[in-house]
Amino acid sequence: EAGVAQSPRYKIIEKRQSVAFWCNPISGHATLYWYQQILGQGPKLLIQFQNNGVVDDSQLPKDRFSAERLKGVDSTLKIQPAKLEDSAVYLCASSSIQGDSDTQYFGPGTRLTVL
Amino acid sequence: GENVEQHPSTLSVQEGDSAVIKCTYSDSASNYFPWYKQELGKGPQLIIDIRSNVGEKKDQRIAVTLNKTAKHFSLHITETQPEDSAVYFCAAGDGGSQGNLIFGKGTKLSVKP
């Protein structure tokens, strides 16, 4: 079974530029998560989708971050404009059961550096 | 909201020794406690998890214990090997309907040959 796929793996941009990350979850997984992991810290949830609907985006900085999951499969996370403090690893995870705290499987992440 | 504290932040052991990492959580409604291993440049990988109706769970050299009264849970790795070297994260499911996980800050484990 293929794991969670993410691209690109690395991205370097200047502040105030925009950037987008892509995630393809494990086949059949209805729930998709985007996390931000700042160096030396644990992952922090940004947004959670159930199929193509948003379940929780309470910690998403909506003035600059947006995410979508069209057709309930792939998802993109966008930052516009980027700030220095957005430098982090952006992790995508998926799970097959929503609402039961079931196992989340993580992708390799996208390391973003904002200069 | 839920808060998860993890200790120690770094742990160095000799190959063959045991390693113990401890976490505490604040929300008594949390009912799911996974442990993830993260190697450099990779995403977190689930190594073991425990639910609130169980006090202990083992999988070969890895075990997790849960004390719901005290709101703490621990990871035990026996007979450590150099390939166990990584950052380990504990997490707590917030007990809500969404299955969100709150992570600790991680423990960097180094196993010296």
XYZ file of N, CA and C in Angstrom:
684
model
N 0.857 -1.195 0.000
C 0.000 0.000 0.000
C 0.886 1.235 0.000
N 0.641 2.146 -0.943
C 1.436 3.362 -1.019
C 1.106 4.251 0.166
N 2.118 4.986 0.633
C 1.938 5.897 1.759
C 1.440 7.240 1.299
N 1.456 8.200 2.225
C 1.068 9.569 1.928
C 2.182 10.223 1.115
N 1.805 10.813 -0.010
C 2.778 11.463 -0.881
C 2.674 12.975 -0.744
N 3.827 13.634 -0.724
C 3.854 15.088 -0.645
C 4.890 15.627 -1.639
N 4.590 16.800 -2.163
C 5.572 17.488 -2.999
C 5.339 18.989 -2.925
N 6.395 19.790 -3.132
C 7.774 19.343 -3.266
C 8.337 18.911 -1.908
N 9.512 18.364 -1.859
C 10.138 17.994 -0.594
C 10.818 19.190 0.056
N 11.305 20.100 -0.750
C 11.978 21.296 -0.238
C 11.550 22.502 -1.064
N 11.486 23.648 -0.390
C 11.130 24.883 -1.079
C 11.782 26.048 -0.349
N 12.433 26.905 -1.131
C 13.034 28.119 -0.572
C 12.426 29.303 -1.307
N 11.886 30.254 -0.532
C 11.264 31.434 -1.139
C 11.671 32.673 -0.365
N 11.426 33.829 -0.979
C 11.631 35.101 -0.295
C 10.350 35.448 0.449
N 10.496 36.217 1.525
C 9.291 36.660 2.253
C 8.419 37.480 1.313
N 7.129 37.375 1.556
C 6.077 38.019 0.768
C 5.758 37.270 -0.528
N 6.534 36.250 -0.868
C 6.170 35.421 -2.018
C 5.100 34.407 -1.609
N 4.527 33.752 -2.577
C 3.528 32.722 -2.310
C 4.122 31.341 -2.598
N 3.521 30.332 -1.968
C 4.000 28.956 -2.144
C 2.819 28.000 -1.964
N 2.892 26.872 -2.632
C 1.828 25.871 -2.515
C 2.431 24.490 -2.332
N 1.780 23.700 -1.489
C 2.207 22.328 -1.220
C 1.078 21.382 -1.616
N 1.480 20.205 -2.053
C 0.496 19.218 -2.511
C 0.590 17.950 -1.686
N -0.557 17.305 -1.468
C -0.604 16.063 -0.705
C -1.571 15.082 -1.359
N -1.143 13.850 -1.464
C -2.008 12.760 -1.913
C -2.084 11.729 -0.801
N -3.244 11.566 -0.173
C -3.340 10.665 0.987
C -3.339 9.199 0.575
N -3.311 8.337 1.568
C -3.427 6.903 1.313
C -4.796 6.639 0.691
N -4.813 5.791 -0.314
C -6.050 5.520 -1.033
C -7.163 5.078 -0.088
N -8.302 5.715 -0.211
C -9.450 5.340 0.604
C -9.569 6.070 1.925
N -8.529 6.810 2.304
C -8.582 7.552 3.566
C -9.438 8.803 3.398
N -10.475 8.901 4.228
C -11.411 10.015 4.096
C -10.916 11.277 4.801
N -10.093 11.096 5.817
C -9.671 12.242 6.625
C -8.241 12.636 6.284
N -8.036 13.921 6.097
C -6.723 14.454 5.727
C -6.391 15.615 6.638
N -5.143 15.645 7.086
C -4.672 16.675 8.017
C -3.452 17.385 7.422
N -3.352 18.671 7.688
C -2.118 19.418 7.450
C -1.587 19.888 8.802
N -0.292 19.614 9.043
C 0.380 20.037 10.262
C 1.563 20.941 9.902
N 1.886 21.834 10.828
C 3.104 22.634 10.739
C 4.048 22.167 11.844
N 5.286 21.858 11.476
C 6.266 21.433 12.473
C 7.463 22.377 12.430
N 7.535 23.246 13.417
C 8.664 24.153 13.554
C 9.823 23.389 14.170
N 11.033 23.728 13.776
C 12.230 23.018 14.222
C 12.271 22.892 15.742
N 12.430 21.663 16.214
C 12.531 21.414 17.648
C 11.202 21.280 18.362
N 10.103 21.245 17.608
C 8.785 21.119 18.219
C 7.999 19.977 17.594
N 6.921 19.627 18.249
C 6.026 18.629 17.698
C 5.118 19.233 16.643
N 4.513 18.393 15.819
C 3.585 18.902 14.802
C 2.388 19.608 15.436
N 1.933 20.668 14.784
C 0.758 21.405 15.227
C -0.257 21.398 14.105
N -1.486 20.987 14.429
C -2.529 20.889 13.412
C -2.892 22.261 12.852
N -2.950 22.335 11.515
C -3.424 23.550 10.856
C -4.881 23.394 10.405
N -5.177 22.290 9.755
C -6.507 22.088 9.210
C -6.770 20.597 9.030
N -8.039 20.223 9.200
C -8.465 18.837 9.030
C -9.657 18.798 8.085
N -9.577 17.885 7.109
C -10.666 17.666 6.166
C -11.293 16.291 6.398
N -12.594 16.234 6.220
C -13.302 14.965 6.140
C -13.921 14.940 4.746
N -13.393 14.036 3.915
C -13.713 14.059 2.478
C -13.328 15.438 1.941
N -14.225 16.211 1.367
C -13.815 17.521 0.852
C -14.308 18.663 1.712
N -14.800 18.345 2.929
C -15.271 19.374 3.834
C -14.298 19.632 4.972
N -14.237 20.888 5.440
C -13.362 21.261 6.539
C -14.010 20.901 7.871
N -13.280 20.145 8.695
C -13.768 19.769 10.024
C -13.253 20.744 11.071
N -11.976 21.125 10.955
C -11.362 22.014 11.939
C -10.278 22.833 11.261
N -10.446 24.148 11.266
C -9.388 25.035 10.767
C -9.130 26.147 11.770
N -9.381 25.858 13.036
C -9.286 26.876 14.074
C -7.868 27.414 14.266
N -6.847 26.643 13.901
C -5.467 27.100 14.079
C -4.810 27.484 12.759
N -5.584 27.634 11.732
C -5.052 28.043 10.438
C -5.039 29.574 10.362
N -3.896 30.195 10.130
C -3.849 31.674 9.984
C -4.508 32.074 8.658
N -5.770 32.336 8.717
C -6.563 32.461 7.491
C -6.254 33.722 6.690
N -5.538 34.662 7.304
C -5.187 35.852 6.535
C -4.127 35.542 5.487
N -3.392 34.429 5.678
C -2.323 34.123 4.717
C -2.317 32.665 4.260
N -2.944 31.788 5.013
C -2.956 30.372 4.681
C -4.331 29.983 4.131
N -4.327 29.129 3.124
C -5.570 28.557 2.624
C -5.314 27.115 2.228
N -6.360 26.324 2.257
C -6.226 24.915 1.880
C -7.517 24.448 1.243
N -7.382 23.506 0.348
C -8.566 22.931 -0.280
C -8.334 21.449 -0.549
N -9.416 20.745 -0.662
C -9.359 19.319 -0.954
C -10.492 19.009 -1.929
N -10.252 19.326 -3.171
C -11.248 19.109 -4.199
C -11.442 17.615 -4.435
N -12.673 17.218 -4.628
C -13.023 15.828 -4.930
C -12.677 14.865 -3.796
N -12.326 15.391 -2.637
C -12.114 14.549 -1.471
C -10.898 13.641 -1.520
N -9.921 13.971 -2.383
C -8.718 13.124 -2.458
C -7.493 13.988 -2.185
N -6.867 14.518 -3.260
C -5.679 15.350 -3.102
C -6.022 16.647 -2.386
N -4.986 17.248 -1.806
C -5.167 18.527 -1.125
C -3.987 19.430 -1.417
N -4.248 20.732 -1.419
C -3.177 21.716 -1.529
C -3.264 22.698 -0.370
N -2.117 23.100 0.121
C -1.994 24.110 1.163
C -1.205 25.266 0.573
N -1.737 26.478 0.700
C -1.083 27.643 0.123
C -0.783 28.675 1.199
N 0.336 29.358 1.017
C 0.701 30.470 1.882
C 0.935 31.684 0.986
N 0.225 32.776 1.298
C 0.350 33.988 0.488
C -0.077 35.202 1.292
N 0.817 36.124 1.627
C 2.258 36.097 1.399
C 2.986 35.403 2.555
N 4.139 34.829 2.271
C 4.890 34.120 3.306
C 5.651 35.098 4.204
N 5.795 34.700 5.482
C 6.574 35.439 6.449
C 7.748 34.567 6.906
N 8.736 35.220 7.505
C 9.909 34.487 7.983
C 9.517 33.365 8.943
N 8.519 33.645 9.798
C 8.122 32.669 10.811
C 7.367 31.465 10.237
N 7.101 31.477 8.932
C 6.463 30.317 8.297
C 7.470 29.231 7.955
N 8.752 29.510 8.158
C 9.774 28.485 7.912
C 9.517 27.303 8.830
N 9.300 26.140 8.252
C 8.908 24.955 9.011
C 8.801 23.790 8.041
N 8.521 22.620 8.600
C 8.163 21.454 7.783
C 6.646 21.336 7.799
N 6.047 21.216 6.628
C 4.595 21.069 6.514
C 4.300 19.600 6.227
N 3.601 18.993 7.165
C 3.310 17.567 7.109
C 1.855 17.336 6.757
N 1.638 16.371 5.903
C 0.289 15.925 5.583
C 0.101 14.538 6.183
N -1.065 14.286 6.721
C -1.371 12.975 7.283
C -2.775 12.578 6.864
N -3.043 11.280 6.869
C -4.394 10.827 6.561
C -4.777 9.680 7.486
N -6.067 9.501 7.658
C -6.571 8.397 8.465
C -7.872 7.915 7.867
N -8.243 6.686 8.240
C -9.394 6.072 7.580
C -10.673 6.243 8.366
N -10.579 6.616 9.649
C -11.774 6.751 10.462
C -11.768 8.131 11.077
N -12.819 8.867 10.911
C -12.894 10.202 11.482
C -13.744 10.168 12.732
N -13.316 10.884 13.766
C -14.107 10.981 14.970
C -13.786 9.923 15.988
N -12.776 9.080 15.728
C -12.450 8.028 16.686
C -10.978 8.056 17.045
N -10.291 9.195 16.799
C -8.864 9.335 17.091
C -8.080 8.163 16.545
N -8.336 7.768 15.330
C -7.672 6.595 14.785
C -6.311 6.947 14.219
N -5.588 5.938 13.804
C -4.195 6.085 13.407
C -4.038 7.075 12.266
N -3.131 8.010 12.454
C -2.786 8.965 11.413
C -1.449 8.567 10.805
N -1.409 8.511 9.488
C -0.207 8.156 8.752
C 0.332 9.425 8.093
N 1.610 9.693 8.337
C 2.213 10.930 7.872
C 3.007 10.734 6.587
N 3.029 11.786 5.789
C 3.910 11.854 4.640
C 5.286 12.342 5.058
N 6.221 12.452 4.103
C 7.598 12.852 4.428
C 7.745 14.338 4.732
N 6.745 15.139 4.366
C 6.799 16.563 4.659
C 7.445 17.391 3.569
N 7.149 18.688 3.609
C 7.796 19.677 2.749
C 8.504 20.666 3.659
N 9.813 20.767 3.471
C 10.578 21.725 4.285
C 10.593 23.064 3.589
N 9.983 24.073 4.220
C 9.916 25.427 3.667
C 10.892 26.337 4.392
N 11.701 27.027 3.611
C 12.587 28.053 4.141
C 12.190 29.382 3.538
N 11.879 30.360 4.404
C 11.514 31.697 3.960
C 12.664 32.644 4.297
N 13.230 33.257 3.269
C 14.387 34.149 3.468
C 13.978 35.624 3.474
N -7.833 24.014 26.277
C -7.567 22.905 25.377
C -6.524 21.968 25.932
N -6.288 20.895 25.217
C -5.311 19.895 25.650
C -3.893 20.437 25.605
N -3.088 20.021 26.583
C -1.667 20.353 26.618
C -0.887 19.094 26.957
N 0.150 18.809 26.193
C 0.957 17.607 26.414
C 2.396 18.014 26.716
N 2.891 17.558 27.861
C 4.267 17.806 28.269
C 5.073 16.514 28.117
N 6.284 16.625 27.583
C 7.100 15.445 27.319
C 8.486 15.644 27.914
N 8.990 14.580 28.584
C 10.320 14.635 29.201
C 11.025 13.287 29.086
N 12.346 13.243 28.957
C 13.218 14.419 28.816
C 13.241 14.916 27.370
N 13.892 16.018 27.121
C 13.991 16.515 25.754
C 15.114 15.799 24.999
N 16.136 15.354 25.721
C 17.197 14.534 25.123
C 17.500 13.379 26.056
N 17.884 12.247 25.466
C 18.168 11.044 26.231
C 19.262 10.275 25.516
N 20.332 9.976 26.234
C 21.433 9.230 25.659
C 21.635 7.958 26.464
N 21.646 6.807 25.782
C 21.807 5.525 26.455
C 22.834 4.683 25.698
N 23.375 3.698 26.386
C 24.267 2.743 25.757
C 23.444 1.637 25.099
N 23.948 1.146 23.993
C 23.282 0.039 23.317
C 23.011 -1.094 24.302
N 21.779 -1.602 24.257
C 21.400 -2.681 25.155
C 20.683 -2.221 26.411
N 20.847 -0.942 26.756
C 20.134 -0.396 27.919
C 18.679 -0.113 27.551
N 17.898 0.219 28.584
C 16.502 0.605 28.370
C 16.378 2.123 28.317
N 15.345 2.581 27.636
C 15.051 4.018 27.552
C 13.593 4.230 27.929
N 13.339 5.282 28.714
C 11.980 5.608 29.135
C 11.700 7.074 28.848
N 10.594 7.335 28.183
C 10.154 8.698 27.882
C 8.766 8.870 28.481
N 8.567 10.015 29.163
C 7.312 10.220 29.888
C 6.549 11.431 29.359
N 5.227 11.309 29.358
C 4.362 12.404 28.926
C 3.203 12.572 29.898
N 2.797 13.806 30.083
C 1.594 14.101 30.857
C 0.644 14.889 29.975
N -0.641 14.754 30.233
C -1.642 15.483 29.464
C -2.616 16.136 30.418
N -3.371 17.098 29.921
C -4.219 17.898 30.814
C -5.708 17.598 30.684
N -6.149 17.150 29.516
C -7.578 16.974 29.268
C -8.012 15.542 29.615
N -8.810 15.412 30.652
C -9.242 14.087 31.084
C -10.113 13.391 30.047
N -10.597 14.133 29.052
C -11.416 13.532 27.999
C -10.570 12.843 26.927
N -9.260 13.062 26.917
C -8.400 12.412 25.932
C -8.464 10.912 26.106
N -8.537 10.194 24.999
C -8.736 8.753 25.085
C -7.851 7.934 24.156
N -6.935 8.603 23.472
C -6.073 7.905 22.510
C -4.677 8.495 22.596
N -3.654 7.618 22.745
C -2.295 8.101 23.034
C -1.293 7.351 22.156
N -0.965 7.919 21.004
C 0.019 7.288 20.122
C 1.422 7.820 20.379
N 2.394 7.020 19.970
C 3.802 7.414 20.000
C 4.347 7.318 18.574
N 5.069 8.373 18.182
C 5.640 8.429 16.842
C 7.157 8.536 16.929
N 7.815 7.927 15.948
C 9.266 8.007 15.801
C 9.549 8.807 14.533
N 10.405 9.820 14.639
C 10.732 10.632 13.474
C 12.233 10.635 13.243
N 12.633 10.102 12.119
C 14.029 10.117 11.722
C 14.293 11.351 10.879
N 15.548 11.729 10.808
C 15.930 12.954 10.134
C 15.432 12.981 8.695
N 14.713 14.044 8.341
C 14.242 14.212 6.976
C 13.024 13.387 6.612
N 12.424 12.747 7.617
C 11.249 11.915 7.344
C 10.060 12.376 8.174
N 8.878 11.915 7.788
C 7.691 12.222 8.566
C 7.587 11.302 9.767
N 6.794 11.666 10.759
C 6.601 10.803 11.934
C 5.988 9.459 11.545
N 6.479 8.399 12.195
C 5.979 7.057 11.934
C 5.427 6.484 13.232
N 4.194 6.010 13.200
C 3.579 5.426 14.398
C 4.325 4.162 14.803
N 4.697 4.078 16.089
C 5.369 2.867 16.568
C 4.499 2.070 17.533
N 3.636 2.735 18.269
C 2.726 2.046 19.180
C 1.686 3.045 19.658
N 0.512 2.566 20.007
C -0.512 3.437 20.550
C -1.294 2.691 21.627
N -1.997 3.458 22.442
C -2.784 2.864 23.514
C -4.061 3.663 23.685
N -5.130 2.975 24.004
C -6.403 3.651 24.218
C -6.737 3.602 25.711
N -7.669 4.442 26.115
C -7.880 4.679 27.541
C -8.464 3.500 28.290
N -8.918 2.482 27.589
C -9.476 1.323 28.277
C -8.423 0.254 28.562
N -7.143 0.598 28.268
C -6.038 -0.354 28.455
C -4.953 0.321 29.274
N -4.307 -0.420 30.179
C -3.266 0.175 31.019
C -1.865 -0.020 30.473
N -1.668 -1.061 29.662
C -0.340 -1.343 29.141
C -0.461 -2.087 27.820
N 0.494 -1.824 26.948
C 0.520 -2.513 25.662
C 1.961 -2.746 25.258
N 2.261 -3.939 24.719
C 3.630 -4.279 24.329
C 3.688 -4.711 22.881
N 4.814 -4.392 22.257
C 5.076 -4.851 20.905
C 6.575 -5.079 20.794
N 6.977 -6.312 21.013
C 8.390 -6.701 20.980
C 9.178 -5.889 22.002
N 10.090 -5.018 21.572
C 10.935 -4.289 22.532
C 10.293 -2.995 23.016
N 9.119 -2.703 22.534
C 8.470 -1.436 22.861
C 7.226 -1.688 23.701
N 7.043 -0.858 24.731
C 5.845 -0.953 25.562
C 5.382 0.452 25.921
N 4.104 0.596 26.125
C 3.541 1.866 26.565
C 2.640 1.589 27.759
N 2.722 2.455 28.773
C 1.857 2.352 29.935
C 1.039 3.621 30.056
N -0.155 3.490 30.592
C -1.068 4.628 30.739
C -1.654 4.643 32.138
N -1.573 5.780 32.792
C -2.201 5.984 34.092
C -3.198 7.127 33.935
N -4.459 6.795 33.759
C -5.475 7.809 33.489
C -5.747 8.683 34.711
N -5.613 8.102 35.877
C -5.855 8.880 37.089
C -4.852 10.016 37.208
N -3.587 9.682 36.939
C -2.522 10.669 37.045
C -2.340 11.441 35.752
N -3.007 11.037 34.708
C -2.902 11.645 33.376
C -1.471 11.629 32.878
N -0.847 10.459 32.934
C 0.453 10.352 32.301
C 0.617 8.997 31.637
N 1.462 8.982 30.628
C 1.752 7.760 29.878
C 3.224 7.757 29.506
N 3.763 6.573 29.347
C 5.204 6.430 29.145
C 5.518 5.433 28.037
N 6.637 5.667 27.389
C 7.165 4.755 26.376
C 8.408 4.087 26.938
N 8.465 2.777 26.819
C 9.615 2.012 27.298
C 10.209 1.254 26.113
N 11.500 1.451 25.890
C 12.197 0.703 24.856
C 13.280 -0.125 25.548
N 13.222 -1.430 25.393
C 14.230 -2.302 26.002
C 15.247 -2.727 24.943
N 16.422 -3.151 25.441
C 17.491 -3.642 24.551
C 17.710 -2.697 23.373
N 17.947 -1.439 23.694
C 18.057 -0.428 22.644
C 19.172 -0.756 21.650
N 18.944 -0.328 20.416
C 19.892 -0.547 19.320
C 20.182 0.800 18.661
N 21.320 0.939 17.987
C 21.645 2.221 17.350
C 20.548 2.718 16.421
N 19.843 1.815 15.777
C 18.771 2.235 14.856
C 17.537 2.773 15.578
N 17.525 2.682 16.902
C 16.447 3.311 17.675
C 16.683 4.813 17.818
N 17.869 5.279 17.469
C 18.186 6.704 17.564
C 17.273 7.505 16.643
N 16.558 8.463 17.217
C 15.577 9.268 16.477
C 14.938 10.241 17.464
N 13.982 11.031 16.966
C 13.166 11.863 17.854
C 11.825 11.165 18.044
N 11.411 11.045 19.278
C 10.154 10.384 19.613
C 9.148 11.417 20.119
N 7.928 11.330 19.607
C 6.848 12.236 20.009
C 5.708 11.441 20.630
N 5.195 11.948 21.729
C 3.946 11.425 22.259
C 2.828 12.365 21.808
N 1.620 11.875 21.828
C 0.474 12.696 21.448
C -0.742 12.220 22.211
N -1.722 13.097 22.310
C -2.982 12.759 22.967
C -4.120 13.157 22.053
N -5.065 12.215 21.890
C -6.282 12.517 21.154
C -7.190 13.331 22.045
N -7.717 14.434 21.517
C -8.397 15.393 22.383
C -9.777 14.945 22.823
N -10.168 13.760 22.426
C -11.430 13.245 22.916
C -12.639 13.858 22.284
N -12.435 14.808 21.389
C -13.566 15.420 20.710
C -14.010 14.577 19.533
N -14.891 15.115 18.741
C -15.433 14.349 17.626
C -14.531 14.351 16.408
N -13.429 15.112 16.479
C -12.651 15.279 15.260
C -11.400 14.422 15.222
N -11.034 13.805 16.329
C -9.855 12.964 16.324
C -8.557 13.705 16.221
N -8.504 14.978 16.624
C -7.269 15.745 16.535
C -6.258 15.266 17.562
N -4.976 15.343 17.199
C -3.893 14.963 18.090
C -3.121 16.198 18.538
N -2.791 16.253 19.826
C -1.916 17.286 20.373
C -0.594 16.601 20.710
N 0.497 17.122 20.148
C 1.799 16.486 20.288
C 2.637 17.129 21.384
N 3.493 16.305 22.008
C 4.541 16.833 22.873
C 5.649 17.424 22.018
N 6.673 17.971 22.689
C 7.746 18.638 21.968
C 8.847 17.694 21.489
N 8.769 16.445 21.877
C 9.716 15.465 21.355
C 10.876 15.166 22.281
N 11.424 13.957 22.134
C 12.612 13.521 22.863
C 13.611 12.984 21.852
N 14.805 13.569 21.847
C 15.838 13.076 20.950
C 16.600 11.967 21.656
N 16.437 10.743 21.170
C 17.093 9.577 21.757
C 18.348 9.232 20.955
N 19.448 9.115 21.657
C 20.711 8.699 21.037
C 21.145 7.396 21.684
N 21.372 6.370 20.879
C 21.833 5.082 21.381
C 23.277 4.901 20.922
N 24.181 4.844 21.886
C 25.606 4.750 21.572
C 26.038 3.295 21.469
N 26.739 2.944 20.384
C 27.174 1.547 20.211
C 28.208 1.170 21.267
